[in-house]
Amino acid sequence: MDLIDLAANETGVAAEPLPAPVAAALRRLPAAVVVDVTNSCNLRCPVCPVTIAMTRKRGMMRMEVFAAIVDGFRDRAEKPEIFFNFSGEPTLNPLLPAFIRLAVDNGHKTFLSTNATKLTEKLSRALIEAGLHRVYLCLDGFDATAQEAYRVRSKFVMVKANIERFVTLRNALRPGRPLCILQTLLTRYSEGQRDAIVAWARAIGMDRVRFKSFSTGTYTTPEERALAERFLPTDPSLRRTGDAPPPRSCGEPLHSPVVFYDGSLGLCCIDYDRRVRMPNIREHGFAAAFLSDAAVAARAAGYRKQHAICRDCAYNAAEFRGFVVDLRELPAGDGMA
């Protein structure tokens, strides 16, 4: 079936032919796979979809589902990087270290983002020894007020200590791996703490600090966005901006699909509630599901921003998403995710 026919939008109206490079990209396997290890979280961050917008049933990915992802690339030379950083807190799934080890043993690079509240010594050792390549350790301020204002239900002192222990263990067990990146949201509470955060991160042996711009959300109501404005930095240069006309297309559906905890494919990282229906990898395998006519059609419509979730999405329209401070010399190609 031709991509022109497959790329009809939600109204059923056929779209113009896709550019040849885009059509070709839709028929290639992805460079990264985002894994929905769980959609549960122990925190209640005020502008997170898990807190305010998610309606799908909460659950945990099982080993047979994750193994189906890895099995889909077992005989292929090029392996996608596997990201453990979707809607929930991945360290809540007790199988996470086993997932990472399976992926690493089969040639995949791995990335984890965690709120660091559950990083016990035992779990930290397991993640490091599993061969994790890169990790975001999230601390959203350098005192209890800054951290706990946004990371509701977290404790600053505990998270800070967990991060320090993780980096110390990394340096002792496997120096340089995983690459340890401190991620901090630029909010009204943390904007004046940047120098202190960088100094602390350097002192404990962190590799990099990523200051991430704050978004009031693309899934929030006007009332929720108004409440979230209390977190916006007072310095306008640190605010996420999107003054230019929004782009008419989005590349996210081309190269970084989601696999939900039940094995269903997802369009992109914004589709936290699985509103775009796509095949399940457990039925025919990852490659067959991802390259099926149904999945290609959904991704083509996503590229054109024709799905309902695309219309209000500001993710690919953001002109400033933050910046990175390197704390040591790093090899080329290790840019922030």
PDB file of C-alpha atoms in Angstrom, residues 156-317:
ATOM      1  CA  PHE A 156      15.933  16.765  49.466  1.00  0.00           C
ATOM      2  CA  VAL A 157      18.408  15.372  51.993  1.00  0.00           C
ATOM      3  CA  MET A 158      17.638  11.772  51.013  1.00  0.00           C
ATOM      4  CA  VAL A 159      17.778  12.364  47.246  1.00  0.00           C
ATOM      5  CA  LYS A 160      21.049  14.290  47.554  1.00  0.00           C
ATOM      6  CA  ALA A 161      22.574  11.462  49.605  1.00  0.00           C
ATOM      7  CA  ASN A 162      21.331   8.825  47.148  1.00  0.00           C
ATOM      8  CA  ILE A 163      22.966  10.658  44.242  1.00  0.00           C
ATOM      9  CA  GLU A 164      26.242  11.056  46.118  1.00  0.00           C
ATOM     10  CA  ARG A 165      26.309   7.350  46.961  1.00  0.00           C
ATOM     11  CA  PHE A 166      25.479   6.330  43.377  1.00  0.00           C
ATOM     12  CA  VAL A 167      28.367   8.367  41.935  1.00  0.00           C
ATOM     13  CA  THR A 168      30.749   7.087  44.629  1.00  0.00           C
ATOM     14  CA  LEU A 169      29.779   3.493  43.826  1.00  0.00           C
ATOM     15  CA  ARG A 170      30.151   4.123  40.102  1.00  0.00           C
ATOM     16  CA  ASN A 171      33.631   5.512  40.610  1.00  0.00           C
ATOM     17  CA  ALA A 172      34.579   2.489  42.725  1.00  0.00           C
ATOM     18  CA  LEU A 173      32.922  -0.292  40.735  1.00  0.00           C
ATOM     19  CA  ARG A 174      33.118   0.877  37.142  1.00  0.00           C
ATOM     20  CA  PRO A 175      34.827   4.254  36.662  1.00  0.00           C
ATOM     21  CA  GLY A 176      33.281   6.263  33.828  1.00  0.00           C
ATOM     22  CA  ARG A 177      30.214   4.053  33.362  1.00  0.00           C
ATOM     23  CA  PRO A 178      27.466   4.904  33.525  1.00  0.00           C
ATOM     24  CA  LEU A 179      28.002   8.472  32.431  1.00  0.00           C
ATOM     25  CA  CYS A 180      26.453  10.373  35.347  1.00  0.00           C
ATOM     26  CA  ILE A 181      24.487  13.493  34.499  1.00  0.00           C
ATOM     27  CA  LEU A 182      22.757  15.603  37.120  1.00  0.00           C
ATOM     28  CA  GLN A 183      19.507  17.008  35.733  1.00  0.00           C
ATOM     29  CA  THR A 184      17.936  20.077  37.343  1.00  0.00           C
ATOM     30  CA  LEU A 185      14.800  21.898  36.281  1.00  0.00           C
ATOM     31  CA  LEU A 186      15.255  25.632  35.887  1.00  0.00           C
ATOM     32  CA  THR A 187      12.488  26.979  38.120  1.00  0.00           C
ATOM     33  CA  ARG A 188      11.991  30.123  40.169  1.00  0.00           C
ATOM     34  CA  TYR A 189      13.313  28.135  43.120  1.00  0.00           C
ATOM     35  CA  SER A 190      16.471  26.765  41.486  1.00  0.00           C
ATOM     36  CA  GLU A 191      17.530  29.504  39.056  1.00  0.00           C
ATOM     37  CA  GLY A 192      19.714  31.206  41.673  1.00  0.00           C
ATOM     38  CA  GLN A 193      21.313  27.950  42.786  1.00  0.00           C
ATOM     39  CA  ARG A 194      23.072  27.021  39.559  1.00  0.00           C
ATOM     40  CA  ASP A 195      26.605  27.797  40.735  1.00  0.00           C
ATOM     41  CA  ALA A 196      26.134  25.836  43.960  1.00  0.00           C
ATOM     42  CA  ILE A 197      24.683  22.878  42.037  1.00  0.00           C
ATOM     43  CA  VAL A 198      27.577  22.810  39.578  1.00  0.00           C
ATOM     44  CA  ALA A 199      30.150  23.091  42.374  1.00  0.00           C
ATOM     45  CA  TRP A 200      28.560  20.200  44.295  1.00  0.00           C
ATOM     46  CA  ALA A 201      28.245  18.040  41.180  1.00  0.00           C
ATOM     47  CA  ARG A 202      31.904  18.603  40.350  1.00  0.00           C
ATOM     48  CA  ALA A 203      32.968  17.839  43.929  1.00  0.00           C
ATOM     49  CA  ILE A 204      31.195  14.470  44.078  1.00  0.00           C
ATOM     50  CA  GLY A 205      32.543  13.320  40.692  1.00  0.00           C
ATOM     51  CA  MET A 206      29.534  13.897  38.436  1.00  0.00           C
ATOM     52  CA  ASP A 207      30.325  14.044  34.705  1.00  0.00           C
ATOM     53  CA  ARG A 208      27.870  16.680  33.576  1.00  0.00           C
ATOM     54  CA  VAL A 209      25.023  18.928  34.713  1.00  0.00           C
ATOM     55  CA  ARG A 210      21.991  19.424  32.528  1.00  0.00           C
ATOM     56  CA  PHE A 211      19.787  22.396  33.362  1.00  0.00           C
ATOM     57  CA  LYS A 212      16.401  21.703  31.791  1.00  0.00           C
ATOM     58  CA  SER A 213      13.920  24.458  30.974  1.00  0.00           C
ATOM     59  CA  PHE A 214      10.552  24.250  32.694  1.00  0.00           C
ATOM     60  CA  SER A 215       7.375  23.635  30.676  1.00  0.00           C
ATOM     61  CA  THR A 216       3.870  24.317  31.946  1.00  0.00           C
ATOM     62  CA  GLY A 217       2.750  21.320  29.877  1.00  0.00           C
ATOM     63  CA  THR A 218       1.001  20.638  26.606  1.00  0.00           C
ATOM     64  CA  TYR A 219      -1.644  18.465  28.276  1.00  0.00           C
ATOM     65  CA  THR A 220      -2.620  20.913  31.013  1.00  0.00           C
ATOM     66  CA  THR A 221      -5.809  22.956  31.320  1.00  0.00           C
ATOM     67  CA  PRO A 222      -5.603  26.769  31.332  1.00  0.00           C
ATOM     68  CA  GLU A 223      -6.167  26.671  35.097  1.00  0.00           C
ATOM     69  CA  GLU A 224      -3.343  24.161  35.602  1.00  0.00           C
ATOM     70  CA  ARG A 225      -0.991  26.208  33.441  1.00  0.00           C
ATOM     71  CA  ALA A 226      -1.819  29.317  35.452  1.00  0.00           C
ATOM     72  CA  LEU A 227      -0.972  27.505  38.704  1.00  0.00           C
ATOM     73  CA  ALA A 228       2.275  26.208  37.195  1.00  0.00           C
ATOM     74  CA  GLU A 229       3.454  29.725  36.400  1.00  0.00           C
ATOM     75  CA  ARG A 230       4.691  29.991  39.985  1.00  0.00           C
ATOM     76  CA  PHE A 231       7.587  27.764  38.906  1.00  0.00           C
ATOM     77  CA  LEU A 232       8.667  29.904  35.942  1.00  0.00           C
ATOM     78  CA  PRO A 233      12.107  31.509  36.396  1.00  0.00           C
ATOM     79  CA  THR A 234      12.153  35.240  37.010  1.00  0.00           C
ATOM     80  CA  ASP A 235      14.997  35.512  34.476  1.00  0.00           C
ATOM     81  CA  PRO A 236      13.278  35.521  31.056  1.00  0.00           C
ATOM     82  CA  SER A 237      16.378  34.064  29.382  1.00  0.00           C
ATOM     83  CA  LEU A 238      15.909  30.845  31.378  1.00  0.00           C
ATOM     84  CA  ARG A 239      12.299  30.291  30.332  1.00  0.00           C
ATOM     85  CA  ARG A 240      11.291  27.809  27.667  1.00  0.00           C
ATOM     86  CA  THR A 241      10.351  29.882  24.650  1.00  0.00           C
ATOM     87  CA  GLY A 242       8.405  29.195  21.495  1.00  0.00           C
ATOM     88  CA  ASP A 243       7.823  32.544  19.842  1.00  0.00           C
ATOM     89  CA  ALA A 244       8.472  31.377  16.289  1.00  0.00           C
ATOM     90  CA  PRO A 245       5.626  29.820  14.283  1.00  0.00           C
ATOM     91  CA  PRO A 246       5.333  26.136  15.288  1.00  0.00           C
ATOM     92  CA  PRO A 247       6.853  23.710  12.788  1.00  0.00           C
ATOM     93  CA  ARG A 248       4.441  21.963  10.458  1.00  0.00           C
ATOM     94  CA  SER A 249       6.072  18.590  11.005  1.00  0.00           C
ATOM     95  CA  CYS A 250       7.650  16.599  13.835  1.00  0.00           C
ATOM     96  CA  GLY A 251      10.490  14.119  13.537  1.00  0.00           C
ATOM     97  CA  GLU A 252       9.869  12.317  16.834  1.00  0.00           C
ATOM     98  CA  PRO A 253       7.525   9.642  15.375  1.00  0.00           C
ATOM     99  CA  LEU A 254      10.171   8.747  12.801  1.00  0.00           C
ATOM    100  CA  HIS A 255      12.954   7.581  15.071  1.00  0.00           C
ATOM    101  CA  SER A 256      12.024   7.116  18.752  1.00  0.00           C
ATOM    102  CA  PRO A 257       8.877   5.052  19.343  1.00  0.00           C
ATOM    103  CA  VAL A 258       7.544   4.047  22.736  1.00  0.00           C
ATOM    104  CA  VAL A 259       6.852   0.483  23.818  1.00  0.00           C
ATOM    105  CA  PHE A 260       4.185   0.522  26.535  1.00  0.00           C
ATOM    106  CA  TYR A 261       4.437  -1.903  29.434  1.00  0.00           C
ATOM    107  CA  ASP A 262       1.927  -4.270  27.774  1.00  0.00           C
ATOM    108  CA  GLY A 263       3.903  -4.391  24.500  1.00  0.00           C
ATOM    109  CA  SER A 264       1.799  -1.921  22.524  1.00  0.00           C
ATOM    110  CA  LEU A 265       3.712   0.529  20.351  1.00  0.00           C
ATOM    111  CA  GLY A 266       3.343   4.229  21.078  1.00  0.00           C
ATOM    112  CA  LEU A 267       3.785   7.175  18.739  1.00  0.00           C
ATOM    113  CA  CYS A 268       6.258   9.257  20.761  1.00  0.00           C
ATOM    114  CA  CYS A 269       7.121  10.501  24.252  1.00  0.00           C
ATOM    115  CA  ILE A 270       4.101  12.839  24.310  1.00  0.00           C
ATOM    116  CA  ASP A 271       1.615   9.978  23.873  1.00  0.00           C
ATOM    117  CA  TYR A 272       1.664   9.097  27.589  1.00  0.00           C
ATOM    118  CA  ASP A 273      -1.976   7.936  27.563  1.00  0.00           C
ATOM    119  CA  ARG A 274      -1.691   5.741  24.441  1.00  0.00           C
ATOM    120  CA  ARG A 275      -4.216   7.753  22.482  1.00  0.00           C
ATOM    121  CA  VAL A 276      -2.712   6.785  19.107  1.00  0.00           C
ATOM    122  CA  ARG A 277      -3.435   3.099  18.592  1.00  0.00           C
ATOM    123  CA  MET A 278      -0.612   1.025  17.126  1.00  0.00           C
ATOM    124  CA  PRO A 279       0.198  -2.726  16.942  1.00  0.00           C
ATOM    125  CA  ASN A 280       1.560  -4.806  19.806  1.00  0.00           C
ATOM    126  CA  ILE A 281       5.079  -6.225  19.460  1.00  0.00           C
ATOM    127  CA  ARG A 282       4.103  -9.412  21.299  1.00  0.00           C
ATOM    128  CA  GLU A 283       1.947 -10.572  18.409  1.00  0.00           C
ATOM    129  CA  HIS A 284       4.420 -10.465  15.514  1.00  0.00           C
ATOM    130  CA  GLY A 285       7.699  -9.118  16.925  1.00  0.00           C
ATOM    131  CA  PHE A 286       9.100  -5.596  17.087  1.00  0.00           C
ATOM    132  CA  ALA A 287      10.157  -5.160  13.461  1.00  0.00           C
ATOM    133  CA  ALA A 288       6.898  -6.500  12.001  1.00  0.00           C
ATOM    134  CA  ALA A 289       4.834  -4.291  14.319  1.00  0.00           C
ATOM    135  CA  PHE A 290       6.915  -1.142  13.843  1.00  0.00           C
ATOM    136  CA  LEU A 291       7.080  -1.473  10.043  1.00  0.00           C
ATOM    137  CA  SER A 292       3.465  -2.608   9.605  1.00  0.00           C
ATOM    138  CA  ASP A 293       1.145  -0.535   7.447  1.00  0.00           C
ATOM    139  CA  ALA A 294      -0.861   0.476  10.513  1.00  0.00           C
ATOM    140  CA  ALA A 295       2.210   1.725  12.413  1.00  0.00           C
ATOM    141  CA  VAL A 296       3.666   3.493   9.370  1.00  0.00           C
ATOM    142  CA  ALA A 297       0.338   5.243   8.790  1.00  0.00           C
ATOM    143  CA  ALA A 298       0.147   6.398  12.401  1.00  0.00           C
ATOM    144  CA  ARG A 299       3.748   7.621  12.360  1.00  0.00           C
ATOM    145  CA  ALA A 300       3.283   9.407   9.034  1.00  0.00           C
ATOM    146  CA  ALA A 301       0.288  11.246  10.479  1.00  0.00           C
ATOM    147  CA  GLY A 302       2.400  12.051  13.536  1.00  0.00           C
ATOM    148  CA  TYR A 303       5.127  13.482  11.329  1.00  0.00           C
ATOM    149  CA  ARG A 304       2.487  15.761   9.807  1.00  0.00           C
ATOM    150  CA  LYS A 305       1.139  16.593  13.307  1.00  0.00           C
ATOM    151  CA  GLN A 306      -2.337  15.366  12.362  1.00  0.00           C
ATOM    152  CA  HIS A 307      -3.198  13.435  15.516  1.00  0.00           C
ATOM    153  CA  ALA A 308      -5.212  15.188  18.215  1.00  0.00           C
ATOM    154  CA  ILE A 309      -2.254  14.957  20.637  1.00  0.00           C
ATOM    155  CA  CYS A 310      -0.043  16.714  18.070  1.00  0.00           C
ATOM    156  CA  ARG A 311      -2.180  19.827  17.691  1.00  0.00           C
ATOM    157  CA  ASP A 312      -1.441  21.285  21.123  1.00  0.00           C
ATOM    158  CA  CYS A 313       2.036  19.802  21.510  1.00  0.00           C
ATOM    159  CA  ALA A 314       4.753  22.370  22.065  1.00  0.00           C
ATOM    160  CA  TYR A 315       7.614  19.879  22.441  1.00  0.00           C
ATOM    161  CA  ASN A 316       9.149  20.288  19.003  1.00  0.00           C
ATOM    162  CA  ALA A 317       8.319  24.007  18.913  1.00  0.00           C
TER     163      ALA A 317
END
